[in-house]
Coordinates of C-alpha atoms in Angstrom, one line a residue:
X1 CA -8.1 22.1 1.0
X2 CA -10.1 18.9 0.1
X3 CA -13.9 19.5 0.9
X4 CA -13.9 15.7 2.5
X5 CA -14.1 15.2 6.1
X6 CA -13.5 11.9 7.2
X7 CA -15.4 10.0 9.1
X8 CA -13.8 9.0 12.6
X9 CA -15.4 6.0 14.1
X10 CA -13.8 5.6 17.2
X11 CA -13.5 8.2 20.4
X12 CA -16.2 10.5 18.5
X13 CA -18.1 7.7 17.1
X14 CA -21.2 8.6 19.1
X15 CA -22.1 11.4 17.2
X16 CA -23.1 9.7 14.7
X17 CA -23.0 12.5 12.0
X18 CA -23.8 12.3 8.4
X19 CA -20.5 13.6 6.2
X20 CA -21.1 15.0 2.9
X21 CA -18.9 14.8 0.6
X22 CA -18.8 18.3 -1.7
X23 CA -19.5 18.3 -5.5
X24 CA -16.0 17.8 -7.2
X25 CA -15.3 19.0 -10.7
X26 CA -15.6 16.4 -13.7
X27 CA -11.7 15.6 -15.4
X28 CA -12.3 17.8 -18.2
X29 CA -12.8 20.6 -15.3
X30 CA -10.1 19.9 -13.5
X31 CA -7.6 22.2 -14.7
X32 CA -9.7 25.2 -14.0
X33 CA -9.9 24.4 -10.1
X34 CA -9.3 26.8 -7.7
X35 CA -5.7 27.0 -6.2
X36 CA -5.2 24.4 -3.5
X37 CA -8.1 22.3 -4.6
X38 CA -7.3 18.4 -4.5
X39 CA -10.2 15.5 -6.0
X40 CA -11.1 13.5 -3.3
X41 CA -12.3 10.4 -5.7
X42 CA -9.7 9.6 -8.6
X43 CA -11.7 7.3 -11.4
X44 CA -9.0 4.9 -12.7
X45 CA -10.0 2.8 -16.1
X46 CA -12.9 0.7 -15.9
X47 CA -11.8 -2.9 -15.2
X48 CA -8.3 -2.2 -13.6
X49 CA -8.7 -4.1 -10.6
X50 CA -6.1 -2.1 -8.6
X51 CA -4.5 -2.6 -5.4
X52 CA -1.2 -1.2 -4.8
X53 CA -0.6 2.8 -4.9
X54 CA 2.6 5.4 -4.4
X55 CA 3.0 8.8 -5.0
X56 CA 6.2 9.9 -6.2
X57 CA 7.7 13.8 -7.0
X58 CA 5.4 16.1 -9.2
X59 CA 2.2 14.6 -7.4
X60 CA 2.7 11.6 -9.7
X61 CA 0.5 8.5 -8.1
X62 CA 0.8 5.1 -9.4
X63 CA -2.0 2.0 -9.4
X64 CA -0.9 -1.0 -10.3
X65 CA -3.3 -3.8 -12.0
X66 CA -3.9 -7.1 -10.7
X67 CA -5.9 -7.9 -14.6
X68 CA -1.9 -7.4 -16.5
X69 CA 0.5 -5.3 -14.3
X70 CA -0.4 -2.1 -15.8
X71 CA 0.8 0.6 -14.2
X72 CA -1.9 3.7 -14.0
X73 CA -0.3 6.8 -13.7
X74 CA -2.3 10.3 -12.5
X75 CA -1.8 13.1 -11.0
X76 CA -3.2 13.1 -7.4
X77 CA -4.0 17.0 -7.2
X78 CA -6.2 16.7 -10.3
X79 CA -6.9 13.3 -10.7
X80 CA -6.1 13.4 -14.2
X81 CA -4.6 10.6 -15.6
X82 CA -0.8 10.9 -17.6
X83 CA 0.1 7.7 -19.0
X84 CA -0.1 4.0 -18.8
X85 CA 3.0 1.9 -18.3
X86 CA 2.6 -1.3 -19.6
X87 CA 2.9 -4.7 -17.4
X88 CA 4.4 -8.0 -18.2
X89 CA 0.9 -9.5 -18.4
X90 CA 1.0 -11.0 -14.2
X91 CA -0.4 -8.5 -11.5
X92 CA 1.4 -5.6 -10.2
X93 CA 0.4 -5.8 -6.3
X94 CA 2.1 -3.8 -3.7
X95 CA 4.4 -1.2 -5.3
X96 CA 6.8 1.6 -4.2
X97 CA 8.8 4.5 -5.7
X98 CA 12.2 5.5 -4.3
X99 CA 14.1 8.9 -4.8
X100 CA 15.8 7.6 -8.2
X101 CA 12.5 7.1 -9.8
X102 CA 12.5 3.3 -9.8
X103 CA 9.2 1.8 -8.9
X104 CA 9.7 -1.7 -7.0
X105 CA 6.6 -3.6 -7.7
X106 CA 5.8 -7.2 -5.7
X107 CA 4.4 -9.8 -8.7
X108 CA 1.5 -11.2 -6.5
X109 CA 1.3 -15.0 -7.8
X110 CA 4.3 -15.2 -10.3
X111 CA 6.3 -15.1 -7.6
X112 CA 8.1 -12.5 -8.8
X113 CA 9.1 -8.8 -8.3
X114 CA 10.4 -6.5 -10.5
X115 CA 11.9 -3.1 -10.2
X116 CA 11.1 -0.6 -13.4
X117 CA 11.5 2.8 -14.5
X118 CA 8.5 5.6 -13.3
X119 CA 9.1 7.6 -16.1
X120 CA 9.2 4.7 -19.3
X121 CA 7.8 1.7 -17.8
X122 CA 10.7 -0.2 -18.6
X123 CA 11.7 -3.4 -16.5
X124 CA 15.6 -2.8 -15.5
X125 CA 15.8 -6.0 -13.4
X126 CA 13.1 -8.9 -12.9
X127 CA 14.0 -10.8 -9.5
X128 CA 12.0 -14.7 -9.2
X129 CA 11.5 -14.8 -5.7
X130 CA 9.8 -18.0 -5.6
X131 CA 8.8 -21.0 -7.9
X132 CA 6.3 -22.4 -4.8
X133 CA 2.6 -21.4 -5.2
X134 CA 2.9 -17.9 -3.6
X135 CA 1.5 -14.4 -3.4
X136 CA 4.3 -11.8 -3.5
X137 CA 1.8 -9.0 -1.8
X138 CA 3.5 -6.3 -0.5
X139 CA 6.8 -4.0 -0.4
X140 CA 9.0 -1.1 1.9
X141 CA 12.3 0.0 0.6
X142 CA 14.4 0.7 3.5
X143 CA 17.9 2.3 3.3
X144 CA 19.6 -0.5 2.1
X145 CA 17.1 -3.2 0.8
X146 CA 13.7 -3.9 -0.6
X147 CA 11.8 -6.2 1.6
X148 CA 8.9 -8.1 0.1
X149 CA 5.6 -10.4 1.6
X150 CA 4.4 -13.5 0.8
X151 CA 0.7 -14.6 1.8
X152 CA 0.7 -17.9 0.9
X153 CA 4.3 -18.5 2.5
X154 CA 5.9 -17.6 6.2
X155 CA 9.2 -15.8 4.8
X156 CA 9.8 -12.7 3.5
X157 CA 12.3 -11.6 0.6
X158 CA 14.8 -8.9 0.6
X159 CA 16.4 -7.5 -2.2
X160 CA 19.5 -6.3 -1.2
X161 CA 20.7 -2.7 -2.9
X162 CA 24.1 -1.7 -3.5
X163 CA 26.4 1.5 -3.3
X164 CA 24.1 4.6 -4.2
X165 CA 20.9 2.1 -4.7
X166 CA 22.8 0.1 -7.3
X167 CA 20.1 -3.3 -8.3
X168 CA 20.8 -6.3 -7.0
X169 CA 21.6 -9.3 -9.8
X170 CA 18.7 -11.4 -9.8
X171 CA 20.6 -14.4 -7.8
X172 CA 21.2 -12.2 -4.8
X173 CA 17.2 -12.6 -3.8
X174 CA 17.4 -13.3 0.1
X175 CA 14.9 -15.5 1.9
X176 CA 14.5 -15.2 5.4
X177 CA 11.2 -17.8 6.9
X178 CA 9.3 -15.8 9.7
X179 CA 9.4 -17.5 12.9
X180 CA 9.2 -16.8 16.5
X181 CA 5.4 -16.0 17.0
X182 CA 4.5 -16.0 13.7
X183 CA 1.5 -19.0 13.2
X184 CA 1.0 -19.7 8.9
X185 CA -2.6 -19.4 9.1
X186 CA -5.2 -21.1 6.6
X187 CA -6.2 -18.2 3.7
X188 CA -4.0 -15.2 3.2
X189 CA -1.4 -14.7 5.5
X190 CA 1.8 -11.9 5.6
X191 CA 0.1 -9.1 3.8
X192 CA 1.3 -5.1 4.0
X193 CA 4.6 -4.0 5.2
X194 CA 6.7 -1.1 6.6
X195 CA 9.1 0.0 8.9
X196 CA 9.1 0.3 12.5
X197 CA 9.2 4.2 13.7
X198 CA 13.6 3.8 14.4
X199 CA 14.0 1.9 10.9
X200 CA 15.7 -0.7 12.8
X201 CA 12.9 -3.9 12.2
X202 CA 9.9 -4.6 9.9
X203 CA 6.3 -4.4 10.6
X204 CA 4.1 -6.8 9.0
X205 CA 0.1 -7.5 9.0
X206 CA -1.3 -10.7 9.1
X207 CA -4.6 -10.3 7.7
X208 CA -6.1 -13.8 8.3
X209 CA -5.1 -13.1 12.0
X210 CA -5.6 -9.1 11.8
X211 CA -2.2 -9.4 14.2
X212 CA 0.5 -6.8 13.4
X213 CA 4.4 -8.5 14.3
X214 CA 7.6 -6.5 14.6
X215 CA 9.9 -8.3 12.6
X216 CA 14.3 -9.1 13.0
X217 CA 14.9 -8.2 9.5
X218 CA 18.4 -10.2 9.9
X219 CA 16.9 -13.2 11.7
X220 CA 13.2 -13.2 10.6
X221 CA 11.8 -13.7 14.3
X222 CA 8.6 -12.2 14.6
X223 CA 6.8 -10.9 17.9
X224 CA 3.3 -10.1 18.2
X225 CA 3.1 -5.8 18.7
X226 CA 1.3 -5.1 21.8
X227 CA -1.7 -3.1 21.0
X228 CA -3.5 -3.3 24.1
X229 CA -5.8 -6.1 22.5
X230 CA -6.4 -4.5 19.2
X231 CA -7.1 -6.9 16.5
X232 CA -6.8 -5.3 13.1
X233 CA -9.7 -7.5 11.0
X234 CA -8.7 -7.3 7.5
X235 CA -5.1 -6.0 7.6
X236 CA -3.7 -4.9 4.4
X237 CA -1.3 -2.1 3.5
X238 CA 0.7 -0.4 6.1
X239 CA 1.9 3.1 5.7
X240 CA 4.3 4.6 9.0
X241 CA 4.4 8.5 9.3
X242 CA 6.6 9.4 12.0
X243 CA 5.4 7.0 14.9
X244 CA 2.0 6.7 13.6
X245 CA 0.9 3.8 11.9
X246 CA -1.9 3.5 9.3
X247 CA -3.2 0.3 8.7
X248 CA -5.9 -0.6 5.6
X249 CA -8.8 -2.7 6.9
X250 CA -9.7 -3.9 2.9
X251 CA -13.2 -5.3 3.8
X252 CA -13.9 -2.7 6.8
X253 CA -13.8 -0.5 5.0
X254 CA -11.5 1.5 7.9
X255 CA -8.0 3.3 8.0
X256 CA -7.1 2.3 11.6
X257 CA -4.8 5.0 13.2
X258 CA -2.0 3.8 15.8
X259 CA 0.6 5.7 17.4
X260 CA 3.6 3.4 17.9
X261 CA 6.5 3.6 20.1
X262 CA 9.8 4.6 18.4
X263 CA 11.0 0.3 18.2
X264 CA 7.4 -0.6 17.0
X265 CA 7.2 -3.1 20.0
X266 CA 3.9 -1.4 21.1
X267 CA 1.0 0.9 20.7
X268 CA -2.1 2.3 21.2
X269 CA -5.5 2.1 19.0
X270 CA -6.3 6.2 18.3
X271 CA -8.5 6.4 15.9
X272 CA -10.3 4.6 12.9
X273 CA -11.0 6.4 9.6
X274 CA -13.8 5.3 7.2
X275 CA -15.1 7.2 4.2
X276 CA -18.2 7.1 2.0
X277 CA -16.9 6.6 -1.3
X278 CA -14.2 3.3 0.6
X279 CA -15.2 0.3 -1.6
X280 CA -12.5 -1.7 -0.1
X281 CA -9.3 0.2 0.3
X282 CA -6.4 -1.8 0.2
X283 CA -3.3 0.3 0.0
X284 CA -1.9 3.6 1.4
X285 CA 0.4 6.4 0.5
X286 CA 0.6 10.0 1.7
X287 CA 0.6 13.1 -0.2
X288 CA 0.3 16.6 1.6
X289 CA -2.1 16.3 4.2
X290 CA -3.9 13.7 2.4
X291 CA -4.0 9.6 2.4
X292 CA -4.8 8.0 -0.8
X293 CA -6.2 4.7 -1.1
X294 CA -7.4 2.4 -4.5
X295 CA -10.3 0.7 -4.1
X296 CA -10.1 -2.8 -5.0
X297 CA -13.7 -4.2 -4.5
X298 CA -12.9 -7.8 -3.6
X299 CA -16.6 -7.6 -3.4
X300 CA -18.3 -7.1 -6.4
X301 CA -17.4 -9.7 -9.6
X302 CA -14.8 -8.0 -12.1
X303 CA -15.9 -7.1 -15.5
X304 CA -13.8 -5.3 -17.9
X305 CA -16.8 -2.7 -17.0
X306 CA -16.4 -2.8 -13.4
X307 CA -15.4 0.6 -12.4
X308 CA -12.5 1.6 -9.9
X309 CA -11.3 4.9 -7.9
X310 CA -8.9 6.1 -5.5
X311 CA -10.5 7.7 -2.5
X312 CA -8.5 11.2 -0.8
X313 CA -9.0 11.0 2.7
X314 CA -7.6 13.9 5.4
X315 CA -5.1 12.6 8.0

């Protein structure tokens, strides 16, 4: 078990009690750990500038690199790192690995994506999504598509995947233009995505609004997710486990926890998580009992000597 507890700010916020985190091991220690012992504070390469984060079989976690598309590859037990796959010299953003070892990875402002091997690093298909200033931000790979944000456009992108996850060819990018109560807002707009709790609509953050929306995947209408007046400030990356829903507050510093109902039309705030070591958390992905979020640190300047982490957190 991690020796991290994690902070909850909301129902037992009152009790206002220090959390210490315990010593961990330095990376050279790591391997001598005691069984079932996981880092709570993964150092990625100084000047990495991460954002986007999954975790795929063998405990393998990838960062991707808003500096050059890098790809940082560790593993999330020990923390130490494996290999480097190589970008294409724009940012790697939101990413996500499915069960055939393909990481889909949204191109931020080439308005791009690209879909490349976890194991090599190489590029099997690059998909332009857009030639319009844009932010491709975010992704979810549902059953038969991978769906893609945009926070400097009101549409969304789906790559639709063939018979046994065959790639789509690169003309076969869908656009579908949010609508319904979806308002394009000044600043950054459609940020992390996921699936609602049936897999039968999308969920999708506006951050300059902090307004989650359930979205028609087939018609692109969007309805505002009643959360009993909830406004999630700084909304980033979405991860649904069952019917709950974390959400990344990036500059709150805060994992807020919702349980959803099954059609993702409505919920209820439960719980926020914060940590010590959070230095602007952006993205999420699950391993174990743990949640696992980069720290971007939109706050501080970036220097090729600016240091970065991922921050273990309990669930």
């Amino acid at each position: 078990m991690s020796g991290r507890f994690v902070a909850r700010t909301l129902s037992v916020a009152a009790l206002g009690a220090l959390l210490i985190a315990f010593g961990t091991p330095s990376a050279l220690a790591a391997p001598q750990a005691p069984p079932g012992h996981v880092e709570d504070v993964i150092t990625l390469p100084d000047g990495f500038q991460p954002e986007g984060i999954a975790i795929g079989p063998r405990a393998r976690g990838y960062v991707g690199s808003l500096v050059d598309g890098d790809v940082y590859v560790f593993d999330v037990r020990t923390g130490q790192g494996i290999t480097t796959l190589q970008g294409p010299g724009t940012q790697s953003v939101g990413l996500k690995i499915d069960n055939r070892g393909r990481l889909f990875i949204a191109g931020g402002s080439a308005g791009e994506a690209r879909a490349v091997d976890a194991a090599t690093g190489d590029v099997l298909r690059n998909y332009t999504l857009t030639t319009a200033p844009s932010f491709v931000n975010d992704v979810v790979l549902t059953h038969d598509a991978a769906w893609f944000t945009d926070s400097s456009q009101a549409q969304l992108y789906k790559l639709p995947l063939g018979p046994g996850g065959a790639l789509p060819e690169p003309d076969a990018v869908k656009v579908v233009p949010l609508s319904g109560d979806w308002v394009q807002q000044p600043g950054f707009n459609a940020n992390g995505i996921a699936e609602t709790p049936n897999h039968q609509a999308l969920l999708v953050i506006q951050s300059s609004t902090g307004i989650l929306f359930r979205v028609d995947p087939e018609t692109g209408v969007a309805t505002a997710v009643d959360l009993g007046g909830a406004v999630l400030t700084n909304g980033d990356g979405l991860l649904v486990v069952g019917r709950t829903l974390y959400v990344a507050q990036n500059l709150s510093n805060t994992v807020a926890v919702i349980h959803l109902n099954a059609a993702g039309t409505g919920g209820q705030l439960v719980d926020r998580l914060t940590d010590p070591d959070f230095q602007v958390p952006t993205t999420i992905a699950r391993f174990g009992n743990g949640l696992y979020l980069p720290n971007a640190r939109f706050d501080t300047p970036p220097t090729p000597d600016t240091m970065y982490s991922v921050v273990r957190i309990d669930r």
